[in-house]
Amino acid sequence: RTVVADPAVRVEILLSFHSNSSPIDTDLYRAIERVAAKQDPGAIVVPRMLAGFTDAHYFRDIGVVAYGFTPRWLTVEETLRIHGADERVSIDNLERGTNTLVAILEELAGGNPE
């Protein structure tokens, strides 16, 4: 309000959340690490912080572990398209990412898919 300094402009907070994160000492995190190591020996899984917005806080607020993990292998060109008018992911990337998520679920289930 001070910066705008115009009484004709109404400033209203629409969303406001405290920042939070999920712990990394979890079965899910370890499953992600194991699958990453199988798919790409030498891969290192590290937590990261996004400057953007996700809905993960809704899950964390009720005690559900939530990571912004999206398995995809983007080229520099694809990365530059993120949130652009021509944002896309290749079919191969979509298939590989889906297979990775399934592998993580199988890992969580003890490596025995039902």
PDB file of N, CA and C in Angstrom:
ATOM      1  N   ARG A   1       0.830  -1.204   0.000  1.00  0.00           N
ATOM      2  CA  ARG A   1       0.000   0.000   0.000  1.00  0.00           C
ATOM      3  C   ARG A   1       0.860   1.248   0.000  1.00  0.00           C
ATOM      4  N   THR A   2       1.942   1.196   0.761  1.00  0.00           N
ATOM      5  CA  THR A   2       2.843   2.348   0.819  1.00  0.00           C
ATOM      6  C   THR A   2       3.513   2.572  -0.517  1.00  0.00           C
ATOM      7  N   VAL A   3       3.923   1.489  -1.176  1.00  0.00           N
ATOM      8  CA  VAL A   3       4.603   1.606  -2.460  1.00  0.00           C
ATOM      9  C   VAL A   3       3.646   2.128  -3.529  1.00  0.00           C
ATOM     10  N   VAL A   4       2.425   1.581  -3.543  1.00  0.00           N
ATOM     11  CA  VAL A   4       1.445   2.016  -4.548  1.00  0.00           C
ATOM     12  C   VAL A   4       1.012   3.449  -4.270  1.00  0.00           C
ATOM     13  N   ALA A   5       0.744   3.738  -3.009  1.00  0.00           N
ATOM     14  CA  ALA A   5       0.400   5.096  -2.561  1.00  0.00           C
ATOM     15  C   ALA A   5      -0.685   5.753  -3.405  1.00  0.00           C
ATOM     16  N   ASP A   6      -1.728   4.974  -3.703  1.00  0.00           N
ATOM     17  CA  ASP A   6      -2.835   5.517  -4.484  1.00  0.00           C
ATOM     18  C   ASP A   6      -4.132   5.013  -3.854  1.00  0.00           C
ATOM     19  N   PRO A   7      -4.919   5.884  -3.254  1.00  0.00           N
ATOM     20  CA  PRO A   7      -6.161   5.453  -2.595  1.00  0.00           C
ATOM     21  C   PRO A   7      -7.188   4.856  -3.563  1.00  0.00           C
ATOM     22  N   ALA A   8      -6.999   5.072  -4.856  1.00  0.00           N
ATOM     23  CA  ALA A   8      -7.910   4.496  -5.845  1.00  0.00           C
ATOM     24  C   ALA A   8      -7.579   3.030  -6.123  1.00  0.00           C
ATOM     25  N   VAL A   9      -6.425   2.571  -5.638  1.00  0.00           N
ATOM     26  CA  VAL A   9      -5.998   1.191  -5.855  1.00  0.00           C
ATOM     27  C   VAL A   9      -6.192   0.417  -4.563  1.00  0.00           C
ATOM     28  N   ARG A  10      -6.966  -0.665  -4.659  1.00  0.00           N
ATOM     29  CA  ARG A  10      -7.200  -1.507  -3.482  1.00  0.00           C
ATOM     30  C   ARG A  10      -6.187  -2.660  -3.486  1.00  0.00           C
ATOM     31  N   VAL A  11      -5.481  -2.846  -2.395  1.00  0.00           N
ATOM     32  CA  VAL A  11      -4.512  -3.926  -2.241  1.00  0.00           C
ATOM     33  C   VAL A  11      -5.121  -4.945  -1.286  1.00  0.00           C
ATOM     34  N   GLU A  12      -5.193  -6.199  -1.755  1.00  0.00           N
ATOM     35  CA  GLU A  12      -5.814  -7.247  -0.950  1.00  0.00           C
ATOM     36  C   GLU A  12      -4.968  -8.521  -1.046  1.00  0.00           C
ATOM     37  N   ILE A  13      -4.681  -9.130   0.091  1.00  0.00           N
ATOM     38  CA  ILE A  13      -3.944 -10.395   0.106  1.00  0.00           C
ATOM     39  C   ILE A  13      -4.933 -11.511  -0.197  1.00  0.00           C
ATOM     40  N   LEU A  14      -4.658 -12.269  -1.274  1.00  0.00           N
ATOM     41  CA  LEU A  14      -5.545 -13.356  -1.671  1.00  0.00           C
ATOM     42  C   LEU A  14      -5.077 -14.696  -1.109  1.00  0.00           C
ATOM     43  N   LEU A  15      -3.786 -14.934  -1.108  1.00  0.00           N
ATOM     44  CA  LEU A  15      -3.218 -16.174  -0.587  1.00  0.00           C
ATOM     45  C   LEU A  15      -2.026 -15.840   0.293  1.00  0.00           C
ATOM     46  N   SER A  16      -1.931 -16.519   1.408  1.00  0.00           N
ATOM     47  CA  SER A  16      -0.782 -16.329   2.279  1.00  0.00           C
ATOM     48  C   SER A  16      -0.542 -17.626   3.040  1.00  0.00           C
ATOM     49  N   PHE A  17       0.630 -18.210   2.877  1.00  0.00           N
ATOM     50  CA  PHE A  17       0.956 -19.475   3.517  1.00  0.00           C
ATOM     51  C   PHE A  17       2.305 -19.363   4.201  1.00  0.00           C
ATOM     52  N   HIS A  18       2.463 -20.130   5.249  1.00  0.00           N
ATOM     53  CA  HIS A  18       3.795 -20.239   5.840  1.00  0.00           C
ATOM     54  C   HIS A  18       4.598 -21.215   4.986  1.00  0.00           C
ATOM     55  N   SER A  19       5.896 -21.027   4.951  1.00  0.00           N
ATOM     56  CA  SER A  19       6.711 -21.955   4.171  1.00  0.00           C
ATOM     57  C   SER A  19       6.919 -23.225   4.988  1.00  0.00           C
ATOM     58  N   ASN A  20       6.945 -24.345   4.302  1.00  0.00           N
ATOM     59  CA  ASN A  20       7.179 -25.615   4.975  1.00  0.00           C
ATOM     60  C   ASN A  20       7.841 -26.579   4.004  1.00  0.00           C
ATOM     61  N   SER A  21       8.321 -27.658   4.538  1.00  0.00           N
ATOM     62  CA  SER A  21       8.951 -28.671   3.693  1.00  0.00           C
ATOM     63  C   SER A  21       8.698 -30.033   4.301  1.00  0.00           C
ATOM     64  N   SER A  22       8.878 -31.057   3.505  1.00  0.00           N
ATOM     65  CA  SER A  22       8.742 -32.427   3.988  1.00  0.00           C
ATOM     66  C   SER A  22      10.120 -32.938   4.379  1.00  0.00           C
ATOM     67  N   PRO A  23      10.188 -33.792   5.386  1.00  0.00           N
ATOM     68  CA  PRO A  23      11.476 -34.353   5.786  1.00  0.00           C
ATOM     69  C   PRO A  23      12.014 -35.266   4.689  1.00  0.00           C
ATOM     70  N   ILE A  24      13.326 -35.448   4.672  1.00  0.00           N
ATOM     71  CA  ILE A  24      13.911 -36.347   3.670  1.00  0.00           C
ATOM     72  C   ILE A  24      14.240 -37.712   4.258  1.00  0.00           C
ATOM     73  N   ASP A  25      14.044 -37.890   5.544  1.00  0.00           N
ATOM     74  CA  ASP A  25      14.272 -39.190   6.163  1.00  0.00           C
ATOM     75  C   ASP A  25      12.965 -39.987   6.132  1.00  0.00           C
ATOM     76  N   THR A  26      12.532 -40.322   4.909  1.00  0.00           N
ATOM     77  CA  THR A  26      11.259 -41.030   4.738  1.00  0.00           C
ATOM     78  C   THR A  26      11.445 -42.206   3.793  1.00  0.00           C
ATOM     79  N   ASP A  27      10.510 -43.146   3.864  1.00  0.00           N
ATOM     80  CA  ASP A  27      10.529 -44.284   2.938  1.00  0.00           C
ATOM     81  C   ASP A  27      10.411 -43.806   1.494  1.00  0.00           C
ATOM     82  N   LEU A  28       9.579 -42.807   1.257  1.00  0.00           N
ATOM     83  CA  LEU A  28       9.394 -42.298  -0.101  1.00  0.00           C
ATOM     84  C   LEU A  28      10.694 -41.716  -0.654  1.00  0.00           C
ATOM     85  N   TYR A  29      11.379 -40.908   0.129  1.00  0.00           N
ATOM     86  CA  TYR A  29      12.622 -40.305  -0.329  1.00  0.00           C
ATOM     87  C   TYR A  29      13.652 -41.386  -0.643  1.00  0.00           C
ATOM     88  N   ARG A  30      13.756 -42.382   0.241  1.00  0.00           N
ATOM     89  CA  ARG A  30      14.705 -43.471   0.008  1.00  0.00           C
ATOM     90  C   ARG A  30      14.332 -44.276  -1.239  1.00  0.00           C
ATOM     91  N   ALA A  31      13.040 -44.463  -1.481  1.00  0.00           N
ATOM     92  CA  ALA A  31      12.603 -45.170  -2.697  1.00  0.00           C
ATOM     93  C   ALA A  31      12.993 -44.373  -3.938  1.00  0.00           C
ATOM     94  N   ILE A  32      12.825 -43.068  -3.895  1.00  0.00           N
ATOM     95  CA  ILE A  32      13.233 -42.219  -5.014  1.00  0.00           C
ATOM     96  C   ILE A  32      14.738 -42.356  -5.239  1.00  0.00           C
ATOM     97  N   GLU A  33      15.512 -42.348  -4.171  1.00  0.00           N
ATOM     98  CA  GLU A  33      16.964 -42.502  -4.302  1.00  0.00           C
ATOM     99  C   GLU A  33      17.339 -43.843  -4.934  1.00  0.00           C
ATOM    100  N   ARG A  34      16.701 -44.922  -4.488  1.00  0.00           N
ATOM    101  CA  ARG A  34      17.021 -46.250  -5.025  1.00  0.00           C
ATOM    102  C   ARG A  34      16.675 -46.351  -6.505  1.00  0.00           C
ATOM    103  N   VAL A  35      15.505 -45.863  -6.877  1.00  0.00           N
ATOM    104  CA  VAL A  35      15.096 -45.919  -8.286  1.00  0.00           C
ATOM    105  C   VAL A  35      16.013 -45.042  -9.137  1.00  0.00           C
ATOM    106  N   ALA A  36      16.355 -43.866  -8.640  1.00  0.00           N
ATOM    107  CA  ALA A  36      17.261 -42.980  -9.384  1.00  0.00           C
ATOM    108  C   ALA A  36      18.607 -43.663  -9.603  1.00  0.00           C
ATOM    109  N   ALA A  37      19.104 -44.341  -8.578  1.00  0.00           N
ATOM    110  CA  ALA A  37      20.402 -45.029  -8.700  1.00  0.00           C
ATOM    111  C   ALA A  37      20.341 -46.180  -9.697  1.00  0.00           C
ATOM    112  N   LYS A  38      19.205 -46.886  -9.743  1.00  0.00           N
ATOM    113  CA  LYS A  38      19.052 -47.984 -10.705  1.00  0.00           C
ATOM    114  C   LYS A  38      18.978 -47.449 -12.136  1.00  0.00           C
ATOM    115  N   GLN A  39      18.258 -46.350 -12.322  1.00  0.00           N
ATOM    116  CA  GLN A  39      18.057 -45.807 -13.661  1.00  0.00           C
ATOM    117  C   GLN A  39      19.263 -45.024 -14.165  1.00  0.00           C
ATOM    118  N   ASP A  40      19.981 -44.425 -13.236  1.00  0.00           N
ATOM    119  CA  ASP A  40      21.110 -43.578 -13.621  1.00  0.00           C
ATOM    120  C   ASP A  40      22.192 -43.711 -12.552  1.00  0.00           C
ATOM    121  N   PRO A  41      23.017 -44.761 -12.655  1.00  0.00           N
ATOM    122  CA  PRO A  41      24.068 -44.959 -11.652  1.00  0.00           C
ATOM    123  C   PRO A  41      24.885 -43.683 -11.451  1.00  0.00           C
ATOM    124  N   GLY A  42      25.080 -43.343 -10.207  1.00  0.00           N
ATOM    125  CA  GLY A  42      25.792 -42.104  -9.902  1.00  0.00           C
ATOM    126  C   GLY A  42      24.878 -40.920  -9.687  1.00  0.00           C
ATOM    127  N   ALA A  43      23.576 -41.117  -9.932  1.00  0.00           N
ATOM    128  CA  ALA A  43      22.619 -40.025  -9.724  1.00  0.00           C
ATOM    129  C   ALA A  43      22.581 -39.655  -8.245  1.00  0.00           C
ATOM    130  N   ILE A  44      22.426 -38.389  -7.981  1.00  0.00           N
ATOM    131  CA  ILE A  44      22.320 -37.904  -6.606  1.00  0.00           C
ATOM    132  C   ILE A  44      20.965 -37.214  -6.467  1.00  0.00           C
ATOM    133  N   VAL A  45      20.199 -37.632  -5.490  1.00  0.00           N
ATOM    134  CA  VAL A  45      18.896 -37.023  -5.225  1.00  0.00           C
ATOM    135  C   VAL A  45      19.105 -36.004  -4.114  1.00  0.00           C
ATOM    136  N   VAL A  46      18.712 -34.781  -4.361  1.00  0.00           N
ATOM    137  CA  VAL A  46      18.875 -33.725  -3.366  1.00  0.00           C
ATOM    138  C   VAL A  46      17.571 -32.949  -3.227  1.00  0.00           C
ATOM    139  N   PRO A  47      17.292 -32.460  -2.028  1.00  0.00           N
ATOM    140  CA  PRO A  47      16.115 -31.593  -1.869  1.00  0.00           C
ATOM    141  C   PRO A  47      16.350 -30.280  -2.611  1.00  0.00           C
ATOM    142  N   ARG A  48      15.280 -29.675  -3.021  1.00  0.00           N
ATOM    143  CA  ARG A  48      15.403 -28.379  -3.673  1.00  0.00           C
ATOM    144  C   ARG A  48      14.274 -27.472  -3.198  1.00  0.00           C
ATOM    145  N   MET A  49      14.465 -26.205  -3.414  1.00  0.00           N
ATOM    146  CA  MET A  49      13.458 -25.233  -3.031  1.00  0.00           C
ATOM    147  C   MET A  49      13.005 -24.514  -4.289  1.00  0.00           C
ATOM    148  N   LEU A  50      11.705 -24.398  -4.454  1.00  0.00           N
ATOM    149  CA  LEU A  50      11.148 -23.703  -5.614  1.00  0.00           C
ATOM    150  C   LEU A  50      10.821 -22.264  -5.257  1.00  0.00           C
ATOM    151  N   ALA A  51      11.075 -21.386  -6.176  1.00  0.00           N
ATOM    152  CA  ALA A  51      10.683 -19.993  -5.982  1.00  0.00           C
ATOM    153  C   ALA A  51       9.226 -19.797  -6.394  1.00  0.00           C
ATOM    154  N   GLY A  52       8.664 -20.801  -7.023  1.00  0.00           N
ATOM    155  CA  GLY A  52       7.283 -20.708  -7.500  1.00  0.00           C
ATOM    156  C   GLY A  52       6.294 -21.211  -6.465  1.00  0.00           C
ATOM    157  N   PHE A  53       5.162 -21.657  -6.940  1.00  0.00           N
ATOM    158  CA  PHE A  53       4.061 -22.063  -6.071  1.00  0.00           C
ATOM    159  C   PHE A  53       3.608 -23.464  -6.422  1.00  0.00           C
ATOM    160  N   THR A  54       3.346 -24.269  -5.409  1.00  0.00           N
ATOM    161  CA  THR A  54       2.728 -25.577  -5.616  1.00  0.00           C
ATOM    162  C   THR A  54       1.610 -25.741  -4.598  1.00  0.00           C
ATOM    163  N   ASP A  55       0.827 -26.767  -4.764  1.00  0.00           N
ATOM    164  CA  ASP A  55      -0.237 -27.081  -3.807  1.00  0.00           C
ATOM    165  C   ASP A  55       0.247 -28.004  -2.700  1.00  0.00           C
ATOM    166  N   ALA A  56       1.542 -28.326  -2.673  1.00  0.00           N
ATOM    167  CA  ALA A  56       2.079 -29.280  -1.707  1.00  0.00           C
ATOM    168  C   ALA A  56       1.806 -28.865  -0.263  1.00  0.00           C
ATOM    169  N   HIS A  57       1.730 -27.574  -0.007  1.00  0.00           N
ATOM    170  CA  HIS A  57       1.518 -27.133   1.381  1.00  0.00           C
ATOM    171  C   HIS A  57       0.189 -27.631   1.940  1.00  0.00           C
ATOM    172  N   TYR A  58      -0.814 -27.805   1.093  1.00  0.00           N
ATOM    173  CA  TYR A  58      -2.098 -28.326   1.570  1.00  0.00           C
ATOM    174  C   TYR A  58      -1.917 -29.735   2.139  1.00  0.00           C
ATOM    175  N   PHE A  59      -1.110 -30.544   1.464  1.00  0.00           N
ATOM    176  CA  PHE A  59      -0.838 -31.904   1.945  1.00  0.00           C
ATOM    177  C   PHE A  59       0.015 -31.868   3.201  1.00  0.00           C
ATOM    178  N   ARG A  60       1.066 -31.074   3.188  1.00  0.00           N
ATOM    179  CA  ARG A  60       1.954 -30.986   4.347  1.00  0.00           C
ATOM    180  C   ARG A  60       1.209 -30.490   5.575  1.00  0.00           C
ATOM    181  N   ASP A  61       0.271 -29.580   5.376  1.00  0.00           N
ATOM    182  CA  ASP A  61      -0.507 -29.050   6.509  1.00  0.00           C
ATOM    183  C   ASP A  61      -1.309 -30.127   7.223  1.00  0.00           C
ATOM    184  N   ILE A  62      -1.624 -31.222   6.521  1.00  0.00           N
ATOM    185  CA  ILE A  62      -2.362 -32.315   7.170  1.00  0.00           C
ATOM    186  C   ILE A  62      -1.463 -33.529   7.433  1.00  0.00           C
ATOM    187  N   GLY A  63      -0.152 -33.310   7.365  1.00  0.00           N
ATOM    188  CA  GLY A  63       0.794 -34.350   7.734  1.00  0.00           C
ATOM    189  C   GLY A  63       1.201 -35.318   6.644  1.00  0.00           C
ATOM    190  N   VAL A  64       0.883 -35.014   5.391  1.00  0.00           N
ATOM    191  CA  VAL A  64       1.244 -35.890   4.277  1.00  0.00           C
ATOM    192  C   VAL A  64       2.565 -35.401   3.676  1.00  0.00           C
ATOM    193  N   VAL A  65       3.521 -36.317   3.541  1.00  0.00           N
ATOM    194  CA  VAL A  65       4.789 -35.983   2.910  1.00  0.00           C
ATOM    195  C   VAL A  65       4.532 -35.658   1.445  1.00  0.00           C
ATOM    196  N   ALA A  66       5.047 -34.543   0.991  1.00  0.00           N
ATOM    197  CA  ALA A  66       4.860 -34.131  -0.405  1.00  0.00           C
ATOM    198  C   ALA A  66       6.157 -33.551  -0.933  1.00  0.00           C
ATOM    199  N   TYR A  67       6.618 -34.126  -2.028  1.00  0.00           N
ATOM    200  CA  TYR A  67       7.813 -33.626  -2.703  1.00  0.00           C
ATOM    201  C   TYR A  67       7.403 -33.121  -4.079  1.00  0.00           C
ATOM    202  N   GLY A  68       8.137 -32.164  -4.588  1.00  0.00           N
ATOM    203  CA  GLY A  68       7.891 -31.671  -5.941  1.00  0.00           C
ATOM    204  C   GLY A  68       8.670 -32.485  -6.954  1.00  0.00           C
ATOM    205  N   PHE A  69       8.618 -33.792  -6.805  1.00  0.00           N
ATOM    206  CA  PHE A  69       9.411 -34.679  -7.655  1.00  0.00           C
ATOM    207  C   PHE A  69       8.651 -34.993  -8.926  1.00  0.00           C
ATOM    208  N   THR A  70       9.226 -34.601 -10.039  1.00  0.00           N
ATOM    209  CA  THR A  70       8.647 -34.887 -11.338  1.00  0.00           C
ATOM    210  C   THR A  70       9.737 -35.493 -12.205  1.00  0.00           C
ATOM    211  N   PRO A  71       9.707 -36.809 -12.394  1.00  0.00           N
ATOM    212  CA  PRO A  71      10.771 -37.417 -13.194  1.00  0.00           C
ATOM    213  C   PRO A  71      10.624 -37.076 -14.670  1.00  0.00           C
ATOM    214  N   ARG A  72      11.541 -36.286 -15.131  1.00  0.00           N
ATOM    215  CA  ARG A  72      11.583 -35.938 -16.552  1.00  0.00           C
ATOM    216  C   ARG A  72      13.009 -35.533 -16.875  1.00  0.00           C
ATOM    217  N   TRP A  73      13.358 -35.684 -18.096  1.00  0.00           N
ATOM    218  CA  TRP A  73      14.706 -35.422 -18.569  1.00  0.00           C
ATOM    219  C   TRP A  73      14.597 -34.411 -19.691  1.00  0.00           C
ATOM    220  N   LEU A  74      14.690 -33.148 -19.341  1.00  0.00           N
ATOM    221  CA  LEU A  74      14.453 -32.073 -20.297  1.00  0.00           C
ATOM    222  C   LEU A  74      15.751 -31.577 -20.927  1.00  0.00           C
ATOM    223  N   THR A  75      15.662 -31.262 -22.185  1.00  0.00           N
ATOM    224  CA  THR A  75      16.771 -30.596 -22.860  1.00  0.00           C
ATOM    225  C   THR A  75      16.734 -29.118 -22.455  1.00  0.00           C
ATOM    226  N   VAL A  76      17.779 -28.410 -22.764  1.00  0.00           N
ATOM    227  CA  VAL A  76      17.811 -26.973 -22.491  1.00  0.00           C
ATOM    228  C   VAL A  76      16.645 -26.288 -23.215  1.00  0.00           C
ATOM    229  N   GLU A  77      16.393 -26.692 -24.453  1.00  0.00           N
ATOM    230  CA  GLU A  77      15.299 -26.100 -25.229  1.00  0.00           C
ATOM    231  C   GLU A  77      13.946 -26.323 -24.532  1.00  0.00           C
ATOM    232  N   GLU A  78      13.731 -27.534 -24.038  1.00  0.00           N
ATOM    233  CA  GLU A  78      12.473 -27.835 -23.344  1.00  0.00           C
ATOM    234  C   GLU A  78      12.362 -27.036 -22.043  1.00  0.00           C
ATOM    235  N   THR A  79      13.459 -26.892 -21.347  1.00  0.00           N
ATOM    236  CA  THR A  79      13.461 -26.120 -20.101  1.00  0.00           C
ATOM    237  C   THR A  79      13.074 -24.676 -20.353  1.00  0.00           C
ATOM    238  N   LEU A  80      13.525 -24.115 -21.451  1.00  0.00           N
ATOM    239  CA  LEU A  80      13.209 -22.726 -21.777  1.00  0.00           C
ATOM    240  C   LEU A  80      11.727 -22.530 -22.119  1.00  0.00           C
ATOM    241  N   ARG A  81      11.036 -23.606 -22.451  1.00  0.00           N
ATOM    242  CA  ARG A  81       9.600 -23.518 -22.792  1.00  0.00           C
ATOM    243  C   ARG A  81       8.687 -23.592 -21.569  1.00  0.00           C
ATOM    244  N   ILE A  82       9.233 -23.916 -20.397  1.00  0.00           N
ATOM    245  CA  ILE A  82       8.394 -24.121 -19.208  1.00  0.00           C
ATOM    246  C   ILE A  82       7.528 -22.886 -18.965  1.00  0.00           C
ATOM    247  N   HIS A  83       6.247 -23.128 -18.823  1.00  0.00           N
ATOM    248  CA  HIS A  83       5.211 -22.111 -18.609  1.00  0.00           C
ATOM    249  C   HIS A  83       5.041 -21.166 -19.786  1.00  0.00           C
ATOM    250  N   GLY A  84       5.582 -21.526 -20.938  1.00  0.00           N
ATOM    251  CA  GLY A  84       5.404 -20.714 -22.129  1.00  0.00           C
ATOM    252  C   GLY A  84       4.234 -21.220 -22.952  1.00  0.00           C
ATOM    253  N   ALA A  85       3.935 -20.504 -24.005  1.00  0.00           N
ATOM    254  CA  ALA A  85       2.812 -20.872 -24.867  1.00  0.00           C
ATOM    255  C   ALA A  85       3.042 -22.212 -25.555  1.00  0.00           C
ATOM    256  N   ASP A  86       4.308 -22.588 -25.729  1.00  0.00           N
ATOM    257  CA  ASP A  86       4.601 -23.855 -26.407  1.00  0.00           C
ATOM    258  C   ASP A  86       5.238 -24.880 -25.461  1.00  0.00           C
ATOM    259  N   GLU A  87       4.865 -24.814 -24.178  1.00  0.00           N
ATOM    260  CA  GLU A  87       5.381 -25.792 -23.220  1.00  0.00           C
ATOM    261  C   GLU A  87       4.913 -27.188 -23.624  1.00  0.00           C
ATOM    262  N   ARG A  88       5.818 -28.138 -23.570  1.00  0.00           N
ATOM    263  CA  ARG A  88       5.467 -29.513 -23.923  1.00  0.00           C
ATOM    264  C   ARG A  88       6.513 -30.454 -23.380  1.00  0.00           C
ATOM    265  N   VAL A  89       6.160 -31.719 -23.374  1.00  0.00           N
ATOM    266  CA  VAL A  89       7.097 -32.775 -23.006  1.00  0.00           C
ATOM    267  C   VAL A  89       6.937 -33.869 -24.051  1.00  0.00           C
ATOM    268  N   SER A  90       8.026 -34.511 -24.399  1.00  0.00           N
ATOM    269  CA  SER A  90       7.955 -35.536 -25.440  1.00  0.00           C
ATOM    270  C   SER A  90       7.227 -36.776 -24.929  1.00  0.00           C
ATOM    271  N   ILE A  91       6.684 -37.543 -25.839  1.00  0.00           N
ATOM    272  CA  ILE A  91       6.018 -38.803 -25.493  1.00  0.00           C
ATOM    273  C   ILE A  91       7.010 -39.740 -24.806  1.00  0.00           C
ATOM    274  N   ASP A  92       8.246 -39.799 -25.312  1.00  0.00           N
ATOM    275  CA  ASP A  92       9.275 -40.639 -24.690  1.00  0.00           C
ATOM    276  C   ASP A  92       9.527 -40.208 -23.246  1.00  0.00           C
ATOM    277  N   ASN A  93       9.590 -38.900 -23.018  1.00  0.00           N
ATOM    278  CA  ASN A  93       9.808 -38.377 -21.678  1.00  0.00           C
ATOM    279  C   ASN A  93       8.626 -38.698 -20.768  1.00  0.00           C
ATOM    280  N   LEU A  94       7.420 -38.561 -21.290  1.00  0.00           N
ATOM    281  CA  LEU A  94       6.226 -38.880 -20.522  1.00  0.00           C
ATOM    282  C   LEU A  94       6.203 -40.353 -20.143  1.00  0.00           C
ATOM    283  N   GLU A  95       6.550 -41.212 -21.096  1.00  0.00           N
ATOM    284  CA  GLU A  95       6.583 -42.646 -20.828  1.00  0.00           C
ATOM    285  C   GLU A  95       7.661 -42.990 -19.797  1.00  0.00           C
ATOM    286  N   ARG A  96       8.839 -42.429 -19.962  1.00  0.00           N
ATOM    287  CA  ARG A  96       9.928 -42.698 -19.021  1.00  0.00           C
ATOM    288  C   ARG A  96       9.573 -42.193 -17.621  1.00  0.00           C
ATOM    289  N   GLY A  97       8.983 -41.015 -17.540  1.00  0.00           N
ATOM    290  CA  GLY A  97       8.581 -40.463 -16.247  1.00  0.00           C
ATOM    291  C   GLY A  97       7.515 -41.302 -15.575  1.00  0.00           C
ATOM    292  N   THR A  98       6.544 -41.768 -16.346  1.00  0.00           N
ATOM    293  CA  THR A  98       5.487 -42.630 -15.801  1.00  0.00           C
ATOM    294  C   THR A  98       6.084 -43.940 -15.293  1.00  0.00           C
ATOM    295  N   ASN A  99       6.986 -44.515 -16.081  1.00  0.00           N
ATOM    296  CA  ASN A  99       7.646 -45.755 -15.655  1.00  0.00           C
ATOM    297  C   ASN A  99       8.453 -45.539 -14.381  1.00  0.00           C
ATOM    298  N   THR A 100       9.057 -44.381 -14.252  1.00  0.00           N
ATOM    299  CA  THR A 100       9.824 -44.066 -13.045  1.00  0.00           C
ATOM    300  C   THR A 100       8.902 -43.970 -11.835  1.00  0.00           C
ATOM    301  N   LEU A 101       7.766 -43.305 -11.982  1.00  0.00           N
ATOM    302  CA  LEU A 101       6.817 -43.207 -10.868  1.00  0.00           C
ATOM    303  C   LEU A 101       6.291 -44.582 -10.467  1.00  0.00           C
ATOM    304  N   VAL A 102       6.022 -45.431 -11.448  1.00  0.00           N
ATOM    305  CA  VAL A 102       5.573 -46.799 -11.150  1.00  0.00           C
ATOM    306  C   VAL A 102       6.676 -47.560 -10.416  1.00  0.00           C
ATOM    307  N   ALA A 103       7.911 -47.398 -10.853  1.00  0.00           N
ATOM    308  CA  ALA A 103       9.035 -48.073 -10.197  1.00  0.00           C
ATOM    309  C   ALA A 103       9.176 -47.614  -8.742  1.00  0.00           C
ATOM    310  N   ILE A 104       8.944 -46.347  -8.483  1.00  0.00           N
ATOM    311  CA  ILE A 104       8.997 -45.841  -7.105  1.00  0.00           C
ATOM    312  C   ILE A 104       7.888 -46.459  -6.267  1.00  0.00           C
ATOM    313  N   LEU A 105       6.693 -46.554  -6.822  1.00  0.00           N
ATOM    314  CA  LEU A 105       5.581 -47.194  -6.098  1.00  0.00           C
ATOM    315  C   LEU A 105       5.887 -48.663  -5.816  1.00  0.00           C
ATOM    316  N   GLU A 106       6.463 -49.349  -6.804  1.00  0.00           N
ATOM    317  CA  GLU A 106       6.840 -50.754  -6.599  1.00  0.00           C
ATOM    318  C   GLU A 106       7.912 -50.867  -5.524  1.00  0.00           C
ATOM    319  N   GLU A 107       8.828 -49.938  -5.514  1.00  0.00           N
ATOM    320  CA  GLU A 107       9.890 -49.908  -4.505  1.00  0.00           C
ATOM    321  C   GLU A 107       9.285 -49.714  -3.118  1.00  0.00           C
ATOM    322  N   LEU A 108       8.314 -48.848  -3.007  1.00  0.00           N
ATOM    323  CA  LEU A 108       7.628 -48.620  -1.735  1.00  0.00           C
ATOM    324  C   LEU A 108       6.870 -49.850  -1.267  1.00  0.00           C
ATOM    325  N   ALA A 109       6.378 -50.623  -2.251  1.00  0.00           N
ATOM    326  CA  ALA A 109       5.616 -51.836  -1.933  1.00  0.00           C
ATOM    327  C   ALA A 109       6.549 -53.024  -1.671  1.00  0.00           C
ATOM    328  N   GLY A 110       7.834 -52.754  -1.564  1.00  0.00           N
ATOM    329  CA  GLY A 110       8.764 -53.825  -1.295  1.00  0.00           C
ATOM    330  C   GLY A 110       9.331 -54.471  -2.542  1.00  0.00           C
ATOM    331  N   GLY A 111       9.180 -53.788  -3.674  1.00  0.00           N
ATOM    332  CA  GLY A 111       9.702 -54.342  -4.914  1.00  0.00           C
ATOM    333  C   GLY A 111       8.860 -55.461  -5.493  1.00  0.00           C
ATOM    334  N   ASN A 112       7.677 -55.659  -4.923  1.00  0.00           N
ATOM    335  CA  ASN A 112       6.788 -56.742  -5.385  1.00  0.00           C
ATOM    336  C   ASN A 112       5.488 -56.155  -5.910  1.00  0.00           C
ATOM    337  N   PRO A 113       5.447 -55.763  -7.178  1.00  0.00           N
ATOM    338  CA  PRO A 113       4.194 -55.212  -7.716  1.00  0.00           C
ATOM    339  C   PRO A 113       3.095 -56.268  -7.694  1.00  0.00           C
ATOM    340  N   GLU A 114       1.884 -55.814  -7.352  1.00  0.00           N
ATOM    341  CA  GLU A 114       0.741 -56.753  -7.305  1.00  0.00           C
ATOM    342  C   GLU A 114      -0.109 -56.581  -8.536  1.00  0.00           C
TER     343      GLU A 114
END
